Amino acid sequence: LEFRRVLFRSASVSISATLSPTWFYRDRCGMAIDRVDEHEVASPFPPENRLVLVVGGVSTALQHRLRDRDAVAEILERTVAAVPGNLAIFFNSFEHLREVEEALPLADREVLRQGPAMDDGERTRLLDRMRDASAPRHRVLLGVLGGLFSEGVDLPGAALSAVIVVGPALPPPSFERQLLEEWYETRFGDGFTLAYVLPGMTRVAQAGGRVVRGPEDRGLVVLVCQRFLRHAWQRWLPSAWEPSRSRRPWEDAVGFFTAR
């Protein structure tokens, strides 16, 4: 009998809407640069069907949250009233969600809330409620970034007309995160950005991606926090978004949804 040894080199295909920057994720996955082919595919949906607004003048940083709570609530209240359909508002934590909701009147909307320990059945029922076109009132979903409803769910068409993101969701400090920051600083010279800012902004991009799920959909994304105006943060947003600054997002929302 003749035995032959055949060596096969492994291969993989990695696809994601949030594999950016590719050099960072390529390095994290241990992929040799000479064995990688990168292809970036543009969004197939008309760019005019999405409006991305950035609202400054308020801060969602921990030390400023209570100071700016009422101002944030007013921005949310007016913007919600200007959107003719369902919305989702995502916060960076359940604590921040509760703080702002206390000052946020939404009497004319059905309010759906993400809980900190929802099971699959509760999640499904809430999503079904968002998709229910027979509901007598438009709905507002209050949730958190990186949670059950800001990633991996599909709410096409009238199920979701707008997403409001209240601040970036930086990972909480931990010993592991500290080690990552030190490693990224040694390897790339920008430890804080790669350990905190990049994952926080990736969650923002994933949340904003809940709207415009098809070629006929129109959707609004509103980013509320002065940090979103800084290039160091905004450069991690999807290139297809083309964000613009807005001082009165509720007025821009009316213009967007009436210009059909």
PDB file of C-alpha atoms in Angstrom:
ATOM      1  CA  LEU A   1       0.000   0.000   0.000  1.00  0.00           C
ATOM      2  CA  GLU A   2       1.222   3.462  -0.801  1.00  0.00           C
ATOM      3  CA  PHE A   3       0.476   6.186   1.673  1.00  0.00           C
ATOM      4  CA  ARG A   4       0.549   9.787   0.630  1.00  0.00           C
ATOM      5  CA  ARG A   5       0.407  12.803   2.859  1.00  0.00           C
ATOM      6  CA  VAL A   6      -1.655  15.667   1.479  1.00  0.00           C
ATOM      7  CA  LEU A   7      -1.470  19.003   3.265  1.00  0.00           C
ATOM      8  CA  PHE A   8      -4.514  21.233   2.950  1.00  0.00           C
ATOM      9  CA  ARG A   9      -4.232  24.870   3.940  1.00  0.00           C
ATOM     10  CA  SER A  10      -7.270  26.077   5.824  1.00  0.00           C
ATOM     11  CA  ALA A  11      -9.378  28.924   4.517  1.00  0.00           C
ATOM     12  CA  SER A  12     -12.251  31.026   5.805  1.00  0.00           C
ATOM     13  CA  VAL A  13     -14.730  33.597   4.575  1.00  0.00           C
ATOM     14  CA  SER A  14     -15.590  36.403   7.013  1.00  0.00           C
ATOM     15  CA  ILE A  15     -18.564  38.628   6.256  1.00  0.00           C
ATOM     16  CA  SER A  16     -19.994  41.387   8.424  1.00  0.00           C
ATOM     17  CA  ALA A  17     -21.393  44.887   8.166  1.00  0.00           C
ATOM     18  CA  THR A  18     -19.168  45.943  11.064  1.00  0.00           C
ATOM     19  CA  LEU A  19     -15.759  44.449  10.165  1.00  0.00           C
ATOM     20  CA  SER A  20     -14.204  47.877  10.060  1.00  0.00           C
ATOM     21  CA  PRO A  21     -11.374  48.681  10.111  1.00  0.00           C
ATOM     22  CA  THR A  22     -10.462  45.415   8.405  1.00  0.00           C
ATOM     23  CA  TRP A  23      -6.776  45.626   9.419  1.00  0.00           C
ATOM     24  CA  PHE A  24      -7.787  45.546  13.081  1.00  0.00           C
ATOM     25  CA  TYR A  25     -10.033  42.498  12.821  1.00  0.00           C
ATOM     26  CA  ARG A  26      -7.584  40.764  10.488  1.00  0.00           C
ATOM     27  CA  ASP A  27      -4.911  41.151  13.149  1.00  0.00           C
ATOM     28  CA  ARG A  28      -7.232  39.981  15.948  1.00  0.00           C
ATOM     29  CA  CYS A  29      -8.064  36.836  13.975  1.00  0.00           C
ATOM     30  CA  GLY A  30      -4.390  36.099  13.354  1.00  0.00           C
ATOM     31  CA  MET A  31      -4.718  36.270   9.571  1.00  0.00           C
ATOM     32  CA  ALA A  32      -1.509  36.706   7.599  1.00  0.00           C
ATOM     33  CA  ILE A  33      -1.790  39.735   5.344  1.00  0.00           C
ATOM     34  CA  ASP A  34      -0.377  37.841   2.355  1.00  0.00           C
ATOM     35  CA  ARG A  35      -3.221  35.333   2.590  1.00  0.00           C
ATOM     36  CA  VAL A  36      -6.083  37.804   2.823  1.00  0.00           C
ATOM     37  CA  ASP A  37      -8.205  39.271   0.029  1.00  0.00           C
ATOM     38  CA  GLU A  38     -10.442  42.135   1.145  1.00  0.00           C
ATOM     39  CA  HIS A  39     -13.585  43.248  -0.654  1.00  0.00           C
ATOM     40  CA  GLU A  40     -15.811  46.106   0.470  1.00  0.00           C
ATOM     41  CA  VAL A  41     -19.315  46.109  -0.992  1.00  0.00           C
ATOM     42  CA  ALA A  42     -21.310  49.325  -1.065  1.00  0.00           C
ATOM     43  CA  SER A  43     -24.813  49.445   0.368  1.00  0.00           C
ATOM     44  CA  PRO A  44     -27.358  48.418  -2.297  1.00  0.00           C
ATOM     45  CA  PHE A  45     -30.004  50.765  -0.892  1.00  0.00           C
ATOM     46  CA  PRO A  46     -30.526  54.344  -2.153  1.00  0.00           C
ATOM     47  CA  PRO A  47     -28.544  56.735   0.079  1.00  0.00           C
ATOM     48  CA  GLU A  48     -31.370  59.271   0.047  1.00  0.00           C
ATOM     49  CA  ASN A  49     -33.546  56.778   1.947  1.00  0.00           C
ATOM     50  CA  ARG A  50     -31.479  57.221   5.109  1.00  0.00           C
ATOM     51  CA  LEU A  51     -30.938  60.430   7.056  1.00  0.00           C
ATOM     52  CA  VAL A  52     -28.294  60.449   9.796  1.00  0.00           C
ATOM     53  CA  LEU A  53     -28.306  63.391  12.191  1.00  0.00           C
ATOM     54  CA  VAL A  54     -25.827  64.201  14.959  1.00  0.00           C
ATOM     55  CA  VAL A  55     -27.034  66.334  17.844  1.00  0.00           C
ATOM     56  CA  GLY A  56     -24.479  68.089  20.028  1.00  0.00           C
ATOM     57  CA  GLY A  57     -24.905  70.466  22.933  1.00  0.00           C
ATOM     58  CA  VAL A  58     -25.482  67.637  25.425  1.00  0.00           C
ATOM     59  CA  SER A  59     -23.211  65.010  26.921  1.00  0.00           C
ATOM     60  CA  THR A  60     -24.026  61.438  27.882  1.00  0.00           C
ATOM     61  CA  ALA A  61     -20.722  60.895  29.672  1.00  0.00           C
ATOM     62  CA  LEU A  62     -21.235  59.512  33.166  1.00  0.00           C
ATOM     63  CA  GLN A  63     -20.217  62.732  34.918  1.00  0.00           C
ATOM     64  CA  HIS A  64     -22.681  64.781  32.830  1.00  0.00           C
ATOM     65  CA  ARG A  65     -25.701  62.479  32.584  1.00  0.00           C
ATOM     66  CA  LEU A  66     -27.818  63.955  35.368  1.00  0.00           C
ATOM     67  CA  ARG A  67     -26.829  67.509  34.445  1.00  0.00           C
ATOM     68  CA  ASP A  68     -28.019  67.052  30.846  1.00  0.00           C
ATOM     69  CA  ARG A  69     -30.880  64.630  31.496  1.00  0.00           C
ATOM     70  CA  ASP A  70     -33.716  67.105  30.938  1.00  0.00           C
ATOM     71  CA  ALA A  71     -32.111  68.522  27.785  1.00  0.00           C
ATOM     72  CA  VAL A  72     -31.682  65.007  26.368  1.00  0.00           C
ATOM     73  CA  ALA A  73     -35.287  64.164  27.262  1.00  0.00           C
ATOM     74  CA  GLU A  74     -36.539  67.260  25.438  1.00  0.00           C
ATOM     75  CA  ILE A  75     -34.600  66.323  22.294  1.00  0.00           C
ATOM     76  CA  LEU A  76     -36.063  62.821  22.427  1.00  0.00           C
ATOM     77  CA  GLU A  77     -39.625  63.998  23.102  1.00  0.00           C
ATOM     78  CA  ARG A  78     -39.653  66.432  20.172  1.00  0.00           C
ATOM     79  CA  THR A  79     -37.990  64.008  17.781  1.00  0.00           C
ATOM     80  CA  VAL A  80     -40.362  61.175  18.679  1.00  0.00           C
ATOM     81  CA  ALA A  81     -43.332  63.467  18.038  1.00  0.00           C
ATOM     82  CA  ALA A  82     -41.941  64.344  14.588  1.00  0.00           C
ATOM     83  CA  VAL A  83     -41.568  60.746  13.373  1.00  0.00           C
ATOM     84  CA  PRO A  84     -44.704  59.264  11.737  1.00  0.00           C
ATOM     85  CA  GLY A  85     -44.050  55.693  12.754  1.00  0.00           C
ATOM     86  CA  ASN A  86     -42.331  53.396  15.220  1.00  0.00           C
ATOM     87  CA  LEU A  87     -39.038  54.317  16.827  1.00  0.00           C
ATOM     88  CA  ALA A  88     -36.358  52.643  18.893  1.00  0.00           C
ATOM     89  CA  ILE A  89     -34.303  54.611  21.414  1.00  0.00           C
ATOM     90  CA  PHE A  90     -31.108  52.950  22.608  1.00  0.00           C
ATOM     91  CA  PHE A  91     -29.118  53.985  25.667  1.00  0.00           C
ATOM     92  CA  ASN A  92     -25.675  52.975  26.851  1.00  0.00           C
ATOM     93  CA  SER A  93     -27.044  51.268  29.992  1.00  0.00           C
ATOM     94  CA  PHE A  94     -30.278  50.332  31.743  1.00  0.00           C
ATOM     95  CA  GLU A  95     -29.469  52.893  34.432  1.00  0.00           C
ATOM     96  CA  HIS A  96     -29.235  55.685  31.871  1.00  0.00           C
ATOM     97  CA  LEU A  97     -32.466  54.483  30.255  1.00  0.00           C
ATOM     98  CA  ARG A  98     -34.317  54.738  33.576  1.00  0.00           C
ATOM     99  CA  GLU A  99     -32.866  58.170  34.352  1.00  0.00           C
ATOM    100  CA  VAL A 100     -33.977  59.700  31.056  1.00  0.00           C
ATOM    101  CA  GLU A 101     -37.348  57.925  30.943  1.00  0.00           C
ATOM    102  CA  GLU A 102     -38.303  59.597  34.237  1.00  0.00           C
ATOM    103  CA  ALA A 103     -38.147  62.957  32.435  1.00  0.00           C
ATOM    104  CA  LEU A 104     -39.517  61.757  29.084  1.00  0.00           C
ATOM    105  CA  PRO A 105     -43.269  62.121  28.441  1.00  0.00           C
ATOM    106  CA  LEU A 106     -44.478  59.666  25.786  1.00  0.00           C
ATOM    107  CA  ALA A 107     -48.197  59.626  26.544  1.00  0.00           C
ATOM    108  CA  ASP A 108     -49.267  59.471  22.884  1.00  0.00           C
ATOM    109  CA  ARG A 109     -47.124  56.399  22.139  1.00  0.00           C
ATOM    110  CA  GLU A 110     -47.196  52.813  23.241  1.00  0.00           C
ATOM    111  CA  VAL A 111     -43.928  52.305  25.122  1.00  0.00           C
ATOM    112  CA  LEU A 112     -42.153  48.952  24.962  1.00  0.00           C
ATOM    113  CA  ARG A 113     -39.155  48.393  27.242  1.00  0.00           C
ATOM    114  CA  GLN A 114     -36.268  46.012  27.117  1.00  0.00           C
ATOM    115  CA  GLY A 115     -35.711  44.353  30.471  1.00  0.00           C
ATOM    116  CA  PRO A 116     -32.340  43.313  31.876  1.00  0.00           C
ATOM    117  CA  ALA A 117     -33.212  39.593  31.875  1.00  0.00           C
ATOM    118  CA  MET A 118     -35.717  38.960  29.084  1.00  0.00           C
ATOM    119  CA  ASP A 119     -36.177  35.419  27.831  1.00  0.00           C
ATOM    120  CA  ASP A 120     -36.733  34.386  24.211  1.00  0.00           C
ATOM    121  CA  GLY A 121     -40.501  34.428  24.576  1.00  0.00           C
ATOM    122  CA  GLU A 122     -40.570  37.988  25.911  1.00  0.00           C
ATOM    123  CA  ARG A 123     -38.212  39.109  23.165  1.00  0.00           C
ATOM    124  CA  THR A 124     -40.376  37.529  20.469  1.00  0.00           C
ATOM    125  CA  ARG A 125     -43.583  39.067  21.826  1.00  0.00           C
ATOM    126  CA  LEU A 126     -42.038  42.533  21.907  1.00  0.00           C
ATOM    127  CA  LEU A 127     -40.769  42.217  18.326  1.00  0.00           C
ATOM    128  CA  ASP A 128     -44.178  40.970  17.192  1.00  0.00           C
ATOM    129  CA  ARG A 129     -45.719  44.029  18.804  1.00  0.00           C
ATOM    130  CA  MET A 130     -43.365  46.303  16.865  1.00  0.00           C
ATOM    131  CA  ARG A 131     -44.331  44.543  13.631  1.00  0.00           C
ATOM    132  CA  ASP A 132     -48.072  44.681  14.325  1.00  0.00           C
ATOM    133  CA  ALA A 133     -49.501  47.100  11.773  1.00  0.00           C
ATOM    134  CA  SER A 134     -52.965  46.954  13.375  1.00  0.00           C
ATOM    135  CA  ALA A 135     -51.868  48.588  16.649  1.00  0.00           C
ATOM    136  CA  PRO A 136     -53.883  51.779  17.326  1.00  0.00           C
ATOM    137  CA  ARG A 137     -50.815  53.836  18.258  1.00  0.00           C
ATOM    138  CA  HIS A 138     -47.229  54.037  17.057  1.00  0.00           C
ATOM    139  CA  ARG A 139     -44.723  52.413  19.378  1.00  0.00           C
ATOM    140  CA  VAL A 140     -41.446  53.441  21.004  1.00  0.00           C
ATOM    141  CA  LEU A 141     -38.990  50.740  21.979  1.00  0.00           C
ATOM    142  CA  LEU A 142     -36.608  51.675  24.787  1.00  0.00           C
ATOM    143  CA  GLY A 143     -33.524  49.463  24.866  1.00  0.00           C
ATOM    144  CA  VAL A 144     -29.787  49.327  25.395  1.00  0.00           C
ATOM    145  CA  LEU A 145     -26.900  49.218  22.966  1.00  0.00           C
ATOM    146  CA  GLY A 146     -25.350  45.816  22.510  1.00  0.00           C
ATOM    147  CA  GLY A 147     -28.538  44.161  23.748  1.00  0.00           C
ATOM    148  CA  LEU A 148     -31.317  41.962  22.440  1.00  0.00           C
ATOM    149  CA  PHE A 149     -32.902  44.548  20.151  1.00  0.00           C
ATOM    150  CA  SER A 150     -30.031  46.712  18.904  1.00  0.00           C
ATOM    151  CA  GLU A 151     -28.314  43.836  17.066  1.00  0.00           C
ATOM    152  CA  GLY A 152     -29.422  40.896  14.977  1.00  0.00           C
ATOM    153  CA  VAL A 153     -33.129  41.728  14.701  1.00  0.00           C
ATOM    154  CA  ASP A 154     -35.025  42.641  11.547  1.00  0.00           C
ATOM    155  CA  LEU A 155     -37.789  45.271  11.658  1.00  0.00           C
ATOM    156  CA  PRO A 156     -38.339  46.181   7.989  1.00  0.00           C
ATOM    157  CA  GLY A 157     -40.746  48.649   6.484  1.00  0.00           C
ATOM    158  CA  ALA A 158     -43.240  50.278   8.828  1.00  0.00           C
ATOM    159  CA  ALA A 159     -42.054  48.186  11.786  1.00  0.00           C
ATOM    160  CA  LEU A 160     -39.295  50.739  12.451  1.00  0.00           C
ATOM    161  CA  SER A 161     -38.978  54.226  10.997  1.00  0.00           C
ATOM    162  CA  ALA A 162     -36.268  55.721  13.189  1.00  0.00           C
ATOM    163  CA  VAL A 163     -33.522  54.885  15.654  1.00  0.00           C
ATOM    164  CA  ILE A 164     -32.216  57.320  18.235  1.00  0.00           C
ATOM    165  CA  VAL A 165     -28.908  56.466  19.912  1.00  0.00           C
ATOM    166  CA  VAL A 166     -28.284  58.292  23.176  1.00  0.00           C
ATOM    167  CA  GLY A 167     -24.524  58.241  23.535  1.00  0.00           C
ATOM    168  CA  PRO A 168     -21.901  55.647  22.615  1.00  0.00           C
ATOM    169  CA  ALA A 169     -21.732  52.436  24.645  1.00  0.00           C
ATOM    170  CA  LEU A 170     -18.151  52.034  25.794  1.00  0.00           C
ATOM    171  CA  PRO A 171     -17.276  48.687  27.382  1.00  0.00           C
ATOM    172  CA  PRO A 172     -17.108  48.882  31.180  1.00  0.00           C
ATOM    173  CA  PRO A 173     -13.606  49.005  32.690  1.00  0.00           C
ATOM    174  CA  SER A 174     -12.249  45.639  33.750  1.00  0.00           C
ATOM    175  CA  PHE A 175      -8.949  43.872  34.236  1.00  0.00           C
ATOM    176  CA  GLU A 176      -9.337  42.177  30.862  1.00  0.00           C
ATOM    177  CA  ARG A 177     -10.149  45.483  29.168  1.00  0.00           C
ATOM    178  CA  GLN A 178      -7.092  47.062  30.790  1.00  0.00           C
ATOM    179  CA  LEU A 179      -4.883  44.308  29.385  1.00  0.00           C
ATOM    180  CA  LEU A 180      -6.403  44.818  25.937  1.00  0.00           C
ATOM    181  CA  GLU A 181      -5.768  48.548  26.122  1.00  0.00           C
ATOM    182  CA  GLU A 182      -2.142  47.970  27.091  1.00  0.00           C
ATOM    183  CA  TRP A 183      -1.681  45.416  24.289  1.00  0.00           C
ATOM    184  CA  TYR A 184      -3.255  47.680  21.654  1.00  0.00           C
ATOM    185  CA  GLU A 185      -1.148  50.589  22.865  1.00  0.00           C
ATOM    186  CA  THR A 186       2.009  48.514  22.489  1.00  0.00           C
ATOM    187  CA  ARG A 187       1.038  47.085  19.113  1.00  0.00           C
ATOM    188  CA  PHE A 188      -0.779  49.988  17.449  1.00  0.00           C
ATOM    189  CA  GLY A 189      -0.060  53.040  19.608  1.00  0.00           C
ATOM    190  CA  ASP A 190      -3.735  53.807  20.241  1.00  0.00           C
ATOM    191  CA  GLY A 191      -4.872  51.604  23.103  1.00  0.00           C
ATOM    192  CA  PHE A 192      -7.859  53.594  24.401  1.00  0.00           C
ATOM    193  CA  THR A 193      -9.423  54.015  20.971  1.00  0.00           C
ATOM    194  CA  LEU A 194      -9.177  50.338  20.048  1.00  0.00           C
ATOM    195  CA  ALA A 195     -10.166  48.985  23.467  1.00  0.00           C
ATOM    196  CA  TYR A 196     -13.045  51.389  24.172  1.00  0.00           C
ATOM    197  CA  VAL A 197     -14.042  53.781  21.387  1.00  0.00           C
ATOM    198  CA  LEU A 198     -14.099  51.275  18.511  1.00  0.00           C
ATOM    199  CA  PRO A 199     -16.314  48.647  20.226  1.00  0.00           C
ATOM    200  CA  GLY A 200     -18.550  51.425  21.555  1.00  0.00           C
ATOM    201  CA  MET A 201     -19.055  52.896  18.088  1.00  0.00           C
ATOM    202  CA  THR A 202     -19.550  49.454  16.568  1.00  0.00           C
ATOM    203  CA  ARG A 203     -22.575  49.058  18.837  1.00  0.00           C
ATOM    204  CA  VAL A 204     -23.844  52.421  17.618  1.00  0.00           C
ATOM    205  CA  ALA A 205     -23.501  51.303  13.982  1.00  0.00           C
ATOM    206  CA  GLN A 206     -25.298  48.041  14.713  1.00  0.00           C
ATOM    207  CA  ALA A 207     -28.190  49.866  16.373  1.00  0.00           C
ATOM    208  CA  GLY A 208     -28.523  52.340  13.511  1.00  0.00           C
ATOM    209  CA  GLY A 209     -28.556  49.434  11.093  1.00  0.00           C
ATOM    210  CA  ARG A 210     -31.970  48.338  12.406  1.00  0.00           C
ATOM    211  CA  VAL A 211     -33.593  50.834  10.017  1.00  0.00           C
ATOM    212  CA  VAL A 212     -33.516  50.691   6.195  1.00  0.00           C
ATOM    213  CA  ARG A 213     -33.619  46.907   5.829  1.00  0.00           C
ATOM    214  CA  GLY A 214     -34.818  46.928   2.234  1.00  0.00           C
ATOM    215  CA  PRO A 215     -34.605  49.041  -0.958  1.00  0.00           C
ATOM    216  CA  GLU A 216     -38.004  50.662  -0.359  1.00  0.00           C
ATOM    217  CA  ASP A 217     -37.458  51.482   3.327  1.00  0.00           C
ATOM    218  CA  ARG A 218     -36.842  55.015   4.554  1.00  0.00           C
ATOM    219  CA  GLY A 219     -35.262  55.543   7.939  1.00  0.00           C
ATOM    220  CA  LEU A 220     -33.893  58.163  10.289  1.00  0.00           C
ATOM    221  CA  VAL A 221     -30.890  57.732  12.596  1.00  0.00           C
ATOM    222  CA  VAL A 222     -30.293  60.359  15.283  1.00  0.00           C
ATOM    223  CA  LEU A 223     -27.114  60.307  17.385  1.00  0.00           C
ATOM    224  CA  VAL A 224     -27.418  62.334  20.576  1.00  0.00           C
ATOM    225  CA  CYS A 225     -24.171  63.340  22.315  1.00  0.00           C
ATOM    226  CA  GLN A 226     -21.470  65.891  21.626  1.00  0.00           C
ATOM    227  CA  ARG A 227     -18.880  63.100  21.353  1.00  0.00           C
ATOM    228  CA  PHE A 228     -20.490  62.009  18.076  1.00  0.00           C
ATOM    229  CA  LEU A 229     -19.394  65.332  16.566  1.00  0.00           C
ATOM    230  CA  ARG A 230     -15.696  64.641  17.145  1.00  0.00           C
ATOM    231  CA  HIS A 231     -13.730  63.131  14.298  1.00  0.00           C
ATOM    232  CA  ALA A 232     -12.033  60.692  16.680  1.00  0.00           C
ATOM    233  CA  TRP A 233     -15.460  59.119  17.258  1.00  0.00           C
ATOM    234  CA  GLN A 234     -17.350  59.849  14.059  1.00  0.00           C
ATOM    235  CA  ARG A 235     -14.702  58.231  11.847  1.00  0.00           C
ATOM    236  CA  TRP A 236     -15.813  54.807  13.102  1.00  0.00           C
ATOM    237  CA  LEU A 237     -19.332  55.198  11.731  1.00  0.00           C
ATOM    238  CA  PRO A 238     -20.265  53.383   8.490  1.00  0.00           C
ATOM    239  CA  SER A 239     -19.032  55.274   5.424  1.00  0.00           C
ATOM    240  CA  ALA A 240     -22.505  55.059   3.845  1.00  0.00           C
ATOM    241  CA  TRP A 241     -24.121  57.066   6.623  1.00  0.00           C
ATOM    242  CA  GLU A 242     -22.876  60.586   5.748  1.00  0.00           C
ATOM    243  CA  PRO A 243     -23.954  62.179   9.065  1.00  0.00           C
ATOM    244  CA  SER A 244     -24.842  65.839   9.292  1.00  0.00           C
ATOM    245  CA  ARG A 245     -25.096  68.073  12.338  1.00  0.00           C
ATOM    246  CA  SER A 246     -28.548  69.112  13.502  1.00  0.00           C
ATOM    247  CA  ARG A 247     -29.567  71.563  16.198  1.00  0.00           C
ATOM    248  CA  ARG A 248     -33.286  70.823  15.781  1.00  0.00           C
ATOM    249  CA  PRO A 249     -33.571  67.179  14.679  1.00  0.00           C
ATOM    250  CA  TRP A 250     -37.358  67.186  14.985  1.00  0.00           C
ATOM    251  CA  GLU A 251     -37.591  69.760  12.190  1.00  0.00           C
ATOM    252  CA  ASP A 252     -35.189  67.792  10.003  1.00  0.00           C
ATOM    253  CA  ALA A 253     -37.232  64.656  10.695  1.00  0.00           C
ATOM    254  CA  VAL A 254     -40.430  66.312   9.471  1.00  0.00           C
ATOM    255  CA  GLY A 255     -38.708  67.443   6.282  1.00  0.00           C
ATOM    256  CA  PHE A 256     -37.260  63.984   5.650  1.00  0.00           C
ATOM    257  CA  PHE A 257     -40.478  62.036   6.096  1.00  0.00           C
ATOM    258  CA  THR A 258     -42.588  64.475   4.078  1.00  0.00           C
ATOM    259  CA  ALA A 259     -40.155  64.588   1.139  1.00  0.00           C
ATOM    260  CA  ARG A 260     -41.313  61.418  -0.574  1.00  0.00           C
TER     261      ARG A 260
END
